[in-house]
Short mmCIF file of the C-alpha atoms (twelve columns), coordinates in Angstrom:
data_MODEL
# 
_entry.id   MODEL 
# 
loop_
_atom_site.group_PDB 
_atom_site.id 
_atom_site.type_symbol 
_atom_site.label_atom_id 
_atom_site.label_alt_id 
_atom_site.label_comp_id 
_atom_site.label_asym_id 
_atom_site.label_seq_id 
_atom_site.Cartn_x 
_atom_site.Cartn_y 
_atom_site.Cartn_z 
_atom_site.pdbx_PDB_model_num 
ATOM 1   C CA . ILE A 1   0.000   0.000   0.000   1 
ATOM 2   C CA . HIS A 2   1.522   3.330   -1.035  1 
ATOM 3   C CA . LYS A 3   0.736   6.872   0.037   1 
ATOM 4   C CA . THR A 4   2.483   10.008  -1.196  1 
ATOM 5   C CA . VAL A 5   3.227   12.661  1.429   1 
ATOM 6   C CA . GLY A 6   4.594   15.748  -0.332  1 
ATOM 7   C CA . LEU A 7   7.533   14.465  -2.374  1 
ATOM 8   C CA . GLU A 8   8.053   11.515  -0.068  1 
ATOM 9   C CA . GLU A 9   6.282   8.187   -0.565  1 
ATOM 10  C CA . GLU A 10  5.110   6.430   2.594   1 
ATOM 11  C CA . ILE A 11  5.007   2.639   2.320   1 
ATOM 12  C CA . ILE A 12  2.698   0.638   4.588   1 
ATOM 13  C CA . MET A 13  3.053   -3.171  4.740   1 
ATOM 14  C CA . ALA A 14  1.329   -5.715  6.961   1 
ATOM 15  C CA . THR A 15  1.590   -9.493  7.361   1 
ATOM 16  C CA . LEU A 16  0.323   -12.181 9.720   1 
ATOM 17  C CA . ARG A 17  2.868   -14.663 11.096  1 
ATOM 18  C CA . LYS A 18  3.160   -17.421 13.650  1 
ATOM 19  C CA . ARG A 19  5.177   -17.170 16.815  1 
ATOM 20  C CA . GLY A 20  6.508   -20.101 18.757  1 
ATOM 21  C CA . ASP A 21  5.416   -18.628 22.076  1 
ATOM 22  C CA . SER A 22  1.800   -17.872 21.094  1 
ATOM 23  C CA . PRO A 23  -1.215  -19.804 19.741  1 
ATOM 24  C CA . TYR A 24  -2.379  -16.678 17.861  1 
ATOM 25  C CA . TRP A 25  -1.528  -15.113 14.529  1 
ATOM 26  C CA . TRP A 26  0.660   -12.038 15.102  1 
ATOM 27  C CA . LEU A 27  0.262   -8.909  13.021  1 
ATOM 28  C CA . TYR A 28  3.484   -7.214  11.832  1 
ATOM 29  C CA . TRP A 29  3.526   -3.979  9.890   1 
ATOM 30  C CA . SER A 30  5.953   -1.269  9.018   1 
ATOM 31  C CA . VAL A 31  5.629   2.390   8.106   1 
ATOM 32  C CA . ASN A 32  8.651   3.768   6.288   1 
ATOM 33  C CA . GLY A 33  10.893  1.162   7.842   1 
ATOM 34  C CA . GLU A 34  9.584   1.529   11.410  1 
ATOM 35  C CA . GLN A 35  8.375   -1.849  12.694  1 
ATOM 36  C CA . PHE A 36  5.179   -2.477  14.670  1 
ATOM 37  C CA . TYR A 37  3.509   -5.669  15.853  1 
ATOM 38  C CA . LYS A 38  0.593   -6.935  17.952  1 
ATOM 39  C CA . SER A 39  -1.439  -10.092 18.502  1 
ATOM 40  C CA . SER A 40  -4.482  -10.529 16.236  1 
ATOM 41  C CA . GLY A 41  -6.359  -12.539 18.858  1 
ATOM 42  C CA . ILE A 42  -7.181  -15.166 16.208  1 
ATOM 43  C CA . ARG A 43  -5.848  -18.683 16.808  1 
ATOM 44  C CA . HIS A 44  -3.901  -20.366 14.053  1 
ATOM 45  C CA . GLY A 45  -4.990  -23.825 15.256  1 
ATOM 46  C CA . ASN A 46  -3.478  -26.687 13.280  1 
ATOM 47  C CA . SER A 47  -2.519  -24.568 10.271  1 
ATOM 48  C CA . ARG A 48  0.840   -25.651 8.859   1 
ATOM 49  C CA . ASN A 49  1.184   -22.595 6.626   1 
ATOM 50  C CA . LYS A 50  3.387   -19.669 7.552   1 
ATOM 51  C CA . LYS A 51  0.608   -17.326 6.454   1 
ATOM 52  C CA . PRO A 52  -3.192  -17.667 6.811   1 
ATOM 53  C CA . ALA A 53  -5.090  -19.129 3.897   1 
ATOM 54  C CA . ARG A 54  -7.368  -16.916 1.799   1 
ATOM 55  C CA . ASN A 55  -10.973 -16.447 2.966   1 
ATOM 56  C CA . THR A 56  -10.118 -17.430 6.561   1 
ATOM 57  C CA . ASP A 57  -10.978 -15.177 9.498   1 
ATOM 58  C CA . ALA A 58  -7.293  -14.332 9.891   1 
ATOM 59  C CA . HIS A 59  -6.916  -13.320 6.244   1 
ATOM 60  C CA . ARG A 60  -10.032 -11.139 6.384   1 
ATOM 61  C CA . PHE A 61  -8.644  -9.534  9.550   1 
ATOM 62  C CA . LEU A 62  -5.409  -8.728  7.696   1 
ATOM 63  C CA . VAL A 63  -7.230  -7.197  4.700   1 
ATOM 64  C CA . ALA A 64  -9.439  -5.093  6.967   1 
ATOM 65  C CA . PHE A 65  -6.415  -3.898  8.958   1 
ATOM 66  C CA . GLU A 66  -4.451  -2.927  5.849   1 
ATOM 67  C CA . ASN A 67  -7.381  -1.017  4.417   1 
ATOM 68  C CA . LYS A 68  -8.159  0.734   7.685   1 
ATOM 69  C CA . LEU A 69  -4.518  1.726   8.168   1 
ATOM 70  C CA . ALA A 70  -4.096  2.961   4.620   1 
ATOM 71  C CA . PHE A 71  -7.354  4.883   4.390   1 
ATOM 72  C CA . SER A 72  -7.012  6.469   7.833   1 
ATOM 73  C CA . SER A 73  -3.583  7.783   6.844   1 
ATOM 74  C CA . LEU A 74  -5.164  9.237   3.712   1 
ATOM 75  C CA . GLY A 75  -7.899  10.878  5.728   1 
ATOM 76  C CA . ILE A 76  -10.618 8.639   4.267   1 
ATOM 77  C CA . SER A 77  -13.075 6.852   6.542   1 
ATOM 78  C CA . THR A 78  -14.249 4.177   4.054   1 
ATOM 79  C CA . LEU A 79  -12.647 0.752   3.805   1 
ATOM 80  C CA . HIS A 80  -11.961 -1.503  0.814   1 
ATOM 81  C CA . ASP A 81  -13.891 -0.640  -2.344  1 
ATOM 82  C CA . MET A 82  -14.056 -2.210  -5.783  1 
ATOM 83  C CA . THR A 83  -14.997 -0.958  -9.223  1 
ATOM 84  C CA . CYS A 84  -18.227 -2.294  -10.700 1 
ATOM 85  C CA . THR A 85  -16.290 -3.507  -13.733 1 
ATOM 86  C CA . GLU A 86  -14.078 -5.680  -11.543 1 
ATOM 87  C CA . LEU A 87  -17.069 -6.836  -9.487  1 
ATOM 88  C CA . LEU A 88  -19.008 -7.976  -12.562 1 
ATOM 89  C CA . ASP A 89  -15.932 -9.748  -13.932 1 
ATOM 90  C CA . LYS A 90  -15.423 -11.615 -10.647 1 
ATOM 91  C CA . PHE A 91  -19.142 -12.417 -10.417 1 
ATOM 92  C CA . MET A 92  -19.181 -13.972 -13.882 1 
ATOM 93  C CA . ALA A 93  -15.944 -15.856 -13.170 1 
ATOM 94  C CA . ASP A 94  -17.640 -17.380 -10.136 1 
ATOM 95  C CA . TYR A 95  -20.664 -18.174 -12.311 1 
ATOM 96  C CA . GLN A 96  -18.379 -19.867 -14.847 1 
ATOM 97  C CA . SER A 97  -16.903 -22.065 -12.110 1 
ATOM 98  C CA . GLN A 98  -20.457 -23.192 -11.262 1 
ATOM 99  C CA . VAL A 99  -21.043 -24.044 -14.916 1 
ATOM 100 C CA . ASP A 100 -17.804 -26.063 -14.979 1 
ATOM 101 C CA . SER A 101 -18.913 -27.995 -11.891 1 
ATOM 102 C CA . GLY A 102 -22.309 -28.735 -13.439 1 
ATOM 103 C CA . ALA A 103 -24.311 -26.707 -10.893 1 
ATOM 104 C CA . ILE A 104 -25.538 -24.222 -13.543 1 
ATOM 105 C CA . LYS A 105 -26.362 -24.877 -17.174 1 
ATOM 106 C CA . GLU A 106 -24.462 -23.069 -19.941 1 
ATOM 107 C CA . GLN A 107 -27.675 -21.574 -21.300 1 
ATOM 108 C CA . VAL A 108 -28.313 -19.854 -17.941 1 
ATOM 109 C CA . PHE A 109 -24.734 -18.540 -17.949 1 
ATOM 110 C CA . ASP A 110 -25.053 -17.205 -21.522 1 
ATOM 111 C CA . ASP A 111 -28.269 -15.410 -20.631 1 
ATOM 112 C CA . LYS A 112 -26.664 -13.810 -17.571 1 
ATOM 113 C CA . TYR A 113 -23.561 -12.852 -19.557 1 
ATOM 114 C CA . GLY A 114 -25.721 -10.977 -22.054 1 
ATOM 115 C CA . ARG A 115 -27.429 -9.047  -19.270 1 
ATOM 116 C CA . VAL A 116 -24.114 -8.117  -17.622 1 
ATOM 117 C CA . LYS A 117 -23.122 -6.116  -20.715 1 
ATOM 118 C CA . THR A 118 -26.239 -3.989  -20.309 1 
ATOM 119 C CA . TRP A 119 -25.821 -3.613  -16.534 1 
ATOM 120 C CA . ARG A 120 -22.239 -2.454  -16.979 1 
ATOM 121 C CA . LYS A 121 -23.313 0.434   -19.254 1 
ATOM 122 C CA . GLN A 122 -26.322 1.387   -17.139 1 
ATOM 123 C CA . LEU A 123 -24.351 1.412   -13.868 1 
ATOM 124 C CA . LYS A 124 -21.784 3.752   -15.386 1 
ATOM 125 C CA . ARG A 125 -24.521 5.980   -16.805 1 
ATOM 126 C CA . SER A 126 -26.067 6.320   -13.328 1 
ATOM 127 C CA . GLY A 127 -22.758 7.185   -11.663 1 
ATOM 128 C CA . ILE A 128 -22.427 3.817   -9.898  1 
ATOM 129 C CA . THR A 129 -18.774 3.159   -10.722 1 
ATOM 130 C CA . THR A 130 -17.765 1.298   -7.539  1 
ATOM 131 C CA . VAL A 131 -19.530 -0.988  -5.084  1 
ATOM 132 C CA . LYS A 132 -19.598 1.679   -2.382  1 
ATOM 133 C CA . SER A 133 -20.756 4.462   -4.683  1 
ATOM 134 C CA . LEU A 134 -24.247 2.941   -4.712  1 
ATOM 135 C CA . THR A 135 -26.638 5.340   -2.967  1 
ATOM 136 C CA . PRO A 136 -30.461 5.411   -2.778  1 
ATOM 137 C CA . VAL A 137 -30.522 8.352   -5.213  1 
ATOM 138 C CA . ARG A 138 -28.272 6.603   -7.755  1 
ATOM 139 C CA . ALA A 139 -30.199 3.343   -7.453  1 
ATOM 140 C CA . LEU A 140 -33.460 5.214   -8.087  1 
ATOM 141 C CA . ASP A 141 -31.875 7.004   -11.036 1 
ATOM 142 C CA . TYR A 142 -30.794 3.631   -12.432 1 
ATOM 143 C CA . ARG A 143 -34.367 2.313   -12.151 1 
ATOM 144 C CA . ASN A 144 -36.048 5.409   -13.598 1 
ATOM 145 C CA . ASN A 145 -33.752 5.503   -16.628 1 
ATOM 146 C CA . ARG A 146 -33.859 1.786   -17.346 1 
ATOM 147 C CA . LYS A 147 -35.139 1.199   -20.877 1 
ATOM 148 C CA . LYS A 148 -35.546 -1.653  -23.325 1 
ATOM 149 C CA . PRO A 149 -33.330 -1.622  -26.450 1 
ATOM 150 C CA . ASN A 150 -36.287 -0.160  -28.402 1 
ATOM 151 C CA . GLY A 151 -36.644 2.709   -25.906 1 
ATOM 152 C CA . GLU A 152 -39.698 1.403   -24.032 1 
ATOM 153 C CA . SER A 153 -39.720 1.401   -20.231 1 
ATOM 154 C CA . LEU A 154 -39.343 -1.954  -18.502 1 
ATOM 155 C CA . SER A 155 -42.420 -3.499  -16.930 1 
ATOM 156 C CA . PRO A 156 -42.487 -3.804  -13.110 1 
ATOM 157 C CA . THR A 157 -42.131 -7.578  -13.339 1 
ATOM 158 C CA . THR A 158 -39.097 -7.300  -15.639 1 
ATOM 159 C CA . TRP A 159 -37.525 -4.673  -13.384 1 
ATOM 160 C CA . ASN A 160 -37.997 -6.795  -10.244 1 
ATOM 161 C CA . ARG A 161 -36.260 -9.673  -12.009 1 
ATOM 162 C CA . GLU A 162 -33.329 -7.414  -12.896 1 
ATOM 163 C CA . VAL A 163 -33.000 -5.823  -9.468  1 
ATOM 164 C CA . THR A 164 -33.018 -9.299  -7.890  1 
ATOM 165 C CA . ASP A 165 -29.888 -10.040 -9.940  1 
ATOM 166 C CA . LEU A 166 -28.304 -6.765  -8.801  1 
ATOM 167 C CA . ILE A 167 -29.086 -7.618  -5.166  1 
ATOM 168 C CA . THR A 168 -27.315 -10.957 -5.687  1 
ATOM 169 C CA . ILE A 169 -24.261 -9.259  -7.230  1 
ATOM 170 C CA . TRP A 170 -23.866 -6.799  -4.342  1 
ATOM 171 C CA . LYS A 171 -24.375 -9.662  -1.870  1 
ATOM 172 C CA . PHE A 172 -21.602 -11.524 -3.711  1 
ATOM 173 C CA . ALA A 173 -19.339 -8.482  -3.182  1 
ATOM 174 C CA . LYS A 174 -19.973 -8.628  0.548   1 
ATOM 175 C CA . ASP A 175 -19.969 -12.382 1.165   1 
ATOM 176 C CA . LYS A 176 -17.294 -13.538 -1.271  1 
ATOM 177 C CA . LEU A 177 -15.091 -10.477 -1.743  1 
ATOM 178 C CA . GLY A 178 -15.343 -8.842  1.678   1 
ATOM 179 C CA . VAL A 179 -16.547 -5.445  0.440   1 
ATOM 180 C CA . GLU A 180 -18.724 -3.958  3.187   1 
ATOM 181 C CA . ALA A 181 -21.300 -1.866  1.336   1 
ATOM 182 C CA . LYS A 182 -24.984 -1.191  1.839   1 
ATOM 183 C CA . ASN A 183 -27.135 -3.093  -0.631  1 
ATOM 184 C CA . GLU A 184 -29.503 -0.295  -1.669  1 
ATOM 185 C CA . TRP A 185 -30.973 -2.470  -4.422  1 
ATOM 186 C CA . GLN A 186 -33.032 -4.261  -1.764  1 
ATOM 187 C CA . HIS A 187 -35.256 -1.180  -1.478  1 
ATOM 188 C CA . MET A 188 -35.728 -0.714  -5.220  1 
ATOM 189 C CA . LYS A 189 -38.264 -3.453  -5.942  1 
ATOM 190 C CA . ILE A 190 -41.699 -2.363  -7.142  1 
ATOM 191 C CA . ALA A 191 -44.528 -3.706  -4.988  1 
ATOM 192 C CA . ASN A 192 -47.337 -5.745  -6.555  1 
ATOM 193 C CA . ALA A 193 -45.501 -6.041  -9.833  1 
ATOM 194 C CA . LYS A 194 -47.038 -9.381  -10.696 1 
ATOM 195 C CA . PRO A 195 -50.500 -9.459  -12.308 1 
ATOM 196 C CA . LYS A 196 -53.470 -10.206 -10.089 1 
ATOM 197 C CA . THR A 197 -54.409 -13.333 -12.051 1 
ATOM 198 C CA . GLU A 198 -52.132 -16.159 -10.955 1 
ATOM 199 C CA . LYS A 199 -51.462 -19.319 -12.888 1 
ATOM 200 C CA . ARG A 200 -53.944 -22.081 -12.172 1 
ATOM 201 C CA . ALA A 201 -54.714 -25.668 -12.996 1 
ATOM 202 C CA . LEU A 202 -56.650 -26.329 -16.209 1 
ATOM 203 C CA . THR A 203 -60.328 -27.242 -16.131 1 
ATOM 204 C CA . ASP A 204 -61.563 -30.565 -17.538 1 
ATOM 205 C CA . ASP A 205 -63.094 -28.735 -20.524 1 
ATOM 206 C CA . GLU A 206 -59.752 -27.044 -21.334 1 
ATOM 207 C CA . ILE A 207 -57.918 -30.373 -21.120 1 
ATOM 208 C CA . ASN A 208 -60.441 -32.037 -23.423 1 
ATOM 209 C CA . THR A 209 -60.097 -29.222 -25.976 1 
ATOM 210 C CA . LEU A 210 -56.284 -29.567 -25.916 1 
ATOM 211 C CA . PHE A 211 -56.412 -33.201 -26.933 1 
ATOM 212 C CA . GLU A 212 -59.529 -33.138 -29.148 1 
ATOM 213 C CA . ARG A 213 -58.366 -30.258 -31.348 1 
ATOM 214 C CA . GLY A 214 -54.582 -30.321 -30.849 1 
ATOM 215 C CA . HIS A 215 -54.057 -32.087 -34.193 1 
ATOM 216 C CA . GLU A 216 -55.193 -28.865 -35.912 1 
ATOM 217 C CA . LEU A 217 -52.008 -27.130 -34.710 1 
ATOM 218 C CA . GLY A 218 -49.461 -29.591 -36.062 1 
ATOM 219 C CA . GLN A 219 -47.428 -32.551 -34.829 1 
ATOM 220 C CA . GLU A 220 -44.704 -30.578 -33.052 1 
ATOM 221 C CA . TRP A 221 -47.259 -28.479 -31.156 1 
ATOM 222 C CA . GLN A 222 -48.987 -31.699 -30.093 1 
ATOM 223 C CA . TYR A 223 -45.653 -33.177 -29.001 1 
ATOM 224 C CA . LEU A 224 -44.980 -30.232 -26.663 1 
ATOM 225 C CA . THR A 225 -48.502 -30.389 -25.249 1 
ATOM 226 C CA . TYR A 226 -48.288 -34.120 -24.562 1 
ATOM 227 C CA . MET A 227 -44.867 -33.752 -22.935 1 
ATOM 228 C CA . MET A 228 -45.890 -30.869 -20.655 1 
ATOM 229 C CA . TYR A 229 -49.201 -32.426 -19.631 1 
ATOM 230 C CA . PHE A 230 -48.009 -36.007 -19.030 1 
ATOM 231 C CA . THR A 231 -44.609 -35.274 -17.433 1 
ATOM 232 C CA . GLY A 232 -45.067 -31.792 -15.917 1 
ATOM 233 C CA . CYS A 233 -41.876 -30.606 -17.602 1 
ATOM 234 C CA . ARG A 234 -41.157 -27.025 -18.648 1 
ATOM 235 C CA . ILE A 235 -41.375 -26.232 -22.357 1 
ATOM 236 C CA . SER A 236 -37.595 -25.648 -22.409 1 
ATOM 237 C CA . SER A 237 -37.036 -29.260 -21.318 1 
ATOM 238 C CA . ALA A 238 -39.460 -30.547 -23.957 1 
ATOM 239 C CA . VAL A 239 -37.966 -28.661 -26.915 1 
ATOM 240 C CA . GLN A 240 -34.370 -29.545 -25.980 1 
ATOM 241 C CA . LEU A 241 -35.103 -33.206 -25.239 1 
ATOM 242 C CA . ARG A 242 -32.900 -35.572 -27.236 1 
ATOM 243 C CA . VAL A 243 -34.410 -38.628 -28.881 1 
ATOM 244 C CA . ASP A 244 -31.996 -40.917 -27.006 1 
ATOM 245 C CA . SER A 245 -33.164 -39.512 -23.642 1 
ATOM 246 C CA . VAL A 246 -36.455 -41.422 -23.988 1 
ATOM 247 C CA . HIS A 247 -36.249 -45.059 -22.848 1 
ATOM 248 C CA . PHE A 248 -39.427 -46.874 -23.837 1 
ATOM 249 C CA . ASP A 249 -38.314 -50.205 -22.357 1 
ATOM 250 C CA . GLU A 250 -37.952 -48.587 -18.901 1 
ATOM 251 C CA . ARG A 251 -40.834 -46.112 -19.458 1 
ATOM 252 C CA . LYS A 252 -38.472 -43.325 -18.444 1 
ATOM 253 C CA . ILE A 253 -37.559 -39.887 -19.832 1 
ATOM 254 C CA . TRP A 254 -34.492 -37.941 -18.677 1 
ATOM 255 C CA . LEU A 255 -35.477 -34.272 -18.396 1 
ATOM 256 C CA . SER A 256 -33.246 -31.249 -17.876 1 
ATOM 257 C CA . ASN A 257 -34.008 -29.059 -14.878 1 
ATOM 258 C CA . LYS A 258 -33.681 -25.262 -14.822 1 
ATOM 259 C CA . ASN A 259 -31.180 -24.694 -11.996 1 
ATOM 260 C CA . SER A 260 -30.474 -28.135 -10.601 1 
ATOM 261 C CA . ALA A 261 -29.632 -31.680 -11.596 1 
ATOM 262 C CA . ASP A 262 -31.567 -33.483 -14.322 1 
ATOM 263 C CA . HIS A 263 -34.298 -35.868 -13.237 1 
ATOM 264 C CA . ASN A 264 -36.261 -38.692 -14.811 1 
ATOM 265 C CA . ALA A 265 -39.989 -38.778 -15.493 1 
ATOM 266 C CA . TYR A 266 -42.370 -41.706 -15.895 1 
ATOM 267 C CA . ILE A 267 -43.982 -42.163 -19.344 1 
ATOM 268 C CA . PRO A 268 -47.780 -42.604 -19.026 1 
ATOM 269 C CA . THR A 269 -49.433 -44.868 -21.602 1 
ATOM 270 C CA . GLN A 270 -50.977 -42.092 -23.736 1 
ATOM 271 C CA . LEU A 271 -47.647 -40.260 -23.998 1 
ATOM 272 C CA . MET A 272 -45.829 -43.491 -24.792 1 
ATOM 273 C CA . GLU A 273 -48.212 -44.337 -27.643 1 
ATOM 274 C CA . PHE A 274 -47.892 -40.806 -29.042 1 
ATOM 275 C CA . LEU A 275 -44.064 -40.802 -28.950 1 
ATOM 276 C CA . GLN A 276 -43.812 -44.279 -30.496 1 
ATOM 277 C CA . SER A 277 -45.828 -43.117 -33.509 1 
ATOM 278 C CA . TYR A 278 -44.008 -39.780 -33.715 1 
ATOM 279 C CA . GLN A 279 -41.300 -39.150 -36.311 1 
ATOM 280 C CA . PRO A 280 -38.613 -36.869 -34.767 1 
ATOM 281 C CA . ALA A 281 -36.767 -34.304 -36.879 1 
ATOM 282 C CA . GLY A 282 -33.260 -35.394 -35.899 1 
ATOM 283 C CA . GLU A 283 -31.392 -35.689 -32.608 1 
ATOM 284 C CA . THR A 284 -34.133 -33.667 -30.894 1 
ATOM 285 C CA . TRP A 285 -37.878 -34.220 -31.113 1 
ATOM 286 C CA . VAL A 286 -38.623 -30.822 -32.669 1 
ATOM 287 C CA . THR A 287 -36.975 -29.087 -35.630 1 
ATOM 288 C CA . ASN A 288 -36.131 -25.890 -33.753 1 
ATOM 289 C CA . PRO A 289 -34.949 -26.738 -30.181 1 
ATOM 290 C CA . SER A 290 -35.174 -23.129 -28.963 1 
ATOM 291 C CA . PRO A 291 -37.443 -22.259 -25.991 1 
ATOM 292 C CA . ARG A 292 -37.475 -18.605 -27.117 1 
ATOM 293 C CA . TYR A 293 -38.985 -19.690 -30.425 1 
ATOM 294 C CA . TRP A 294 -41.525 -22.141 -29.055 1 
ATOM 295 C CA . THR A 295 -42.807 -20.414 -25.889 1 
ATOM 296 C CA . PRO A 296 -44.545 -17.520 -27.712 1 
ATOM 297 C CA . LYS A 297 -45.444 -19.726 -30.705 1 
ATOM 298 C CA . TRP A 298 -47.216 -22.307 -28.526 1 
ATOM 299 C CA . PHE A 299 -49.195 -19.495 -26.846 1 
ATOM 300 C CA . ARG A 300 -50.174 -17.910 -30.180 1 
ATOM 301 C CA . GLU A 301 -51.241 -21.227 -31.657 1 
ATOM 302 C CA . ILE A 302 -53.428 -22.226 -28.710 1 
ATOM 303 C CA . LYS A 303 -55.658 -19.197 -29.332 1 
ATOM 304 C CA . LYS A 304 -56.706 -20.781 -32.641 1 
ATOM 305 C CA . ILE A 305 -58.623 -23.466 -30.729 1 
ATOM 306 C CA . GLY A 306 -60.226 -20.981 -28.339 1 
ATOM 307 C CA . LEU A 307 -57.886 -21.287 -25.327 1 
ATOM 308 C CA . THR A 308 -55.770 -18.581 -23.663 1 
ATOM 309 C CA . PHE A 309 -53.157 -19.701 -21.134 1 
ATOM 310 C CA . SER A 310 -49.383 -19.999 -21.068 1 
ATOM 311 C CA . THR A 311 -47.289 -23.152 -21.088 1 
ATOM 312 C CA . HIS A 312 -46.691 -22.995 -17.330 1 
ATOM 313 C CA . TYR A 313 -50.387 -23.682 -16.672 1 
ATOM 314 C CA . MET A 314 -49.612 -27.212 -17.829 1 
ATOM 315 C CA . ARG A 315 -46.999 -27.653 -15.098 1 
ATOM 316 C CA . ASN A 316 -49.411 -26.238 -12.515 1 
ATOM 317 C CA . THR A 317 -52.028 -28.737 -13.650 1 
ATOM 318 C CA . TYR A 318 -49.617 -31.669 -13.390 1 
ATOM 319 C CA . VAL A 319 -48.530 -30.788 -9.847  1 
ATOM 320 C CA . THR A 320 -52.075 -30.050 -8.684  1 
ATOM 321 C CA . LYS A 321 -53.484 -33.336 -9.996  1 
ATOM 322 C CA . LEU A 322 -50.662 -35.413 -8.495  1 
ATOM 323 C CA . THR A 323 -50.782 -33.664 -5.108  1 
ATOM 324 C CA . LYS A 324 -54.421 -34.733 -4.706  1 
ATOM 325 C CA . LYS A 325 -53.310 -38.366 -4.642  1 
ATOM 326 C CA . LEU A 326 -49.655 -38.320 -3.592  1 
ATOM 327 C CA . ASP A 327 -47.650 -36.916 -0.703  1 
ATOM 328 C CA . GLN A 328 -46.028 -33.532 -1.387  1 
ATOM 329 C CA . ARG A 329 -42.517 -34.958 -0.931  1 
ATOM 330 C CA . VAL A 330 -43.235 -37.488 -3.666  1 
ATOM 331 C CA . THR A 331 -44.527 -34.888 -6.140  1 
ATOM 332 C CA . MET A 332 -41.517 -32.637 -5.397  1 
ATOM 333 C CA . ASN A 333 -39.221 -35.491 -6.406  1 
ATOM 334 C CA . ILE A 334 -41.249 -36.259 -9.537  1 
ATOM 335 C CA . VAL A 335 -41.121 -32.694 -10.942 1 
ATOM 336 C CA . GLY A 336 -37.593 -31.926 -9.726  1 
ATOM 337 C CA . HIS A 337 -38.377 -29.307 -7.065  1 
ATOM 338 C CA . SER A 338 -35.960 -28.951 -4.156  1 
ATOM 339 C CA . ASP A 339 -37.802 -26.146 -2.335  1 
ATOM 340 C CA . ALA A 340 -41.150 -26.899 -0.659  1 
ATOM 341 C CA . LYS A 341 -42.188 -23.231 -0.826  1 
ATOM 342 C CA . VAL A 342 -41.634 -23.135 -4.572  1 
ATOM 343 C CA . HIS A 343 -43.460 -26.431 -5.002  1 
ATOM 344 C CA . GLU A 344 -46.464 -25.171 -3.055  1 
ATOM 345 C CA . LEU A 345 -46.863 -22.300 -5.545  1 
ATOM 346 C CA . TYR A 346 -47.659 -24.870 -8.226  1 
ATOM 347 C CA . ASN A 347 -50.235 -26.731 -6.164  1 
ATOM 348 C CA . ARG A 348 -53.521 -25.101 -7.117  1 
ATOM 349 C CA . ASN A 349 -55.885 -27.168 -4.967  1 
ATOM 350 C CA . THR A 350 -58.632 -24.701 -4.138  1 
ATOM 351 C CA . ALA A 351 -60.716 -24.152 -1.038  1 
ATOM 352 C CA . TRP A 352 -64.050 -24.854 -2.748  1 
ATOM 353 C CA . GLU A 353 -63.022 -28.444 -3.325  1 
ATOM 354 C CA . HIS A 354 -63.457 -28.817 0.431   1 
ATOM 355 C CA . ALA A 355 -66.643 -26.726 0.625   1 
ATOM 356 C CA . ALA A 356 -68.655 -29.425 2.418   1 
ATOM 357 C CA . GLU A 357 -66.087 -29.815 5.193   1 
ATOM 358 C CA . ILE A 358 -65.748 -26.025 5.564   1 
ATOM 359 C CA . GLU A 359 -69.517 -25.547 5.823   1 
ATOM 360 C CA . ARG A 360 -69.869 -28.334 8.375   1 
ATOM 361 C CA . SER A 361 -66.947 -27.089 10.489  1 
ATOM 362 C CA . LEU A 362 -67.782 -23.397 10.566  1 
ATOM 363 C CA . CYS A 363 -71.580 -23.284 10.433  1 
ATOM 364 C CA . VAL A 364 -73.128 -22.029 13.688  1 
ATOM 365 C CA . ARG A 365 -76.649 -22.075 15.139  1 
ATOM 366 C CA . VAL A 366 -78.027 -18.982 16.819  1 
ATOM 367 C CA . LEU A 367 -79.810 -19.706 20.112  1 
ATOM 368 C CA . GLN A 368 -82.221 -17.101 21.449  1 
ATOM 369 C CA . ASN A 369 -83.996 -16.714 24.761  1 
ATOM 370 C CA . GLU A 370 -87.637 -15.674 25.316  1 
ATOM 371 C CA . SER A 371 -86.713 -11.985 24.809  1 
ATOM 372 C CA . ASP A 372 -85.245 -12.768 21.371  1 
ATOM 373 C CA . ASN A 373 -81.726 -11.989 22.578  1 
ATOM 374 C CA . VAL A 374 -78.827 -14.078 21.265  1 
ATOM 375 C CA . THR A 375 -77.421 -16.114 24.113  1 
ATOM 376 C CA . VAL A 376 -75.204 -18.775 22.503  1 
ATOM 377 C CA . LEU A 377 -73.473 -19.412 19.191  1 
ATOM 378 C CA . GLU A 378 -73.168 -23.156 18.952  1 
ATOM 379 C CA . SER A 379 -71.255 -25.038 16.266  1 
ATOM 380 C CA . VAL A 380 -73.367 -27.575 14.450  1 
ATOM 381 C CA . GLY A 381 -70.354 -29.377 12.998  1 
# 
């Protein structure tokens, strides 16, 4: 760490070392050749290294001490800071390591990488050049000036998705890189961004229409519908499914999962008969294995047979129907959910299915005395 005082450069150095007469790491530092030392109060335990390993309590203590010493001598109260450019580079490097380990799919990484380019420009435009330069005013300015490539303002739902990523990046700076900065993004979400109408399970009439008139929309559209209804998979899993991932002899399909390990699905009889008579285009079951192509196309096509719902209604229907008969833990395993809270969002069992029990449990009888005054409310359940 260097600091210039007039024409003279002051050099500050600090290290942590072991001492034979102490179980603690000892801090040694020098200022222009003058030596100082003190105990850190942190035990080195069974460490065989002469210096503490990175990301240990002792190493973080050393970094904090160096920053505090350097900045106090410069008359600055803040500690370690980092440019947003460096932060985003380190964040994506960490993301790449997760891709290499198989924890995150390459498609998810590519999508995030594309967004980072936009964030980098927008952060600079709003004056957020370092982690610590983020203030409520600058965060609000970032949100207010956020536009789509065509100049349109982002919808609340799209913004909340973006700011969730920014919250994660600033949390990464704190947890992984040791930059103590206030995460102002947490206060920038827009309340009630999601539409009032939530996804639901399909009615029997809608299901019948899907299968009675689906042939009008082509073989590939039918394939996606059968896959989503009979396995509960996302449309991305269906369009990217390889032909060799379907094992008819075992009645098993290996499906990709969004942010976790792949899982297998059982092939019901109707789906099996459809797939056996289906002629795939090549290595995948559809000609264009792109979710971005098929998600809007499937929704546009379904309107031609008088229905209006997105592909995810199919997954909601699958989970809801299975949860009526199976334990929640079982259905979580079947659809590849690891979080019970997330899984519960898909279970659209409604209160009116239990109307008789609710009426019987909550109905009360009003008892009156001779003066017509209410004396008792008695449950008749």
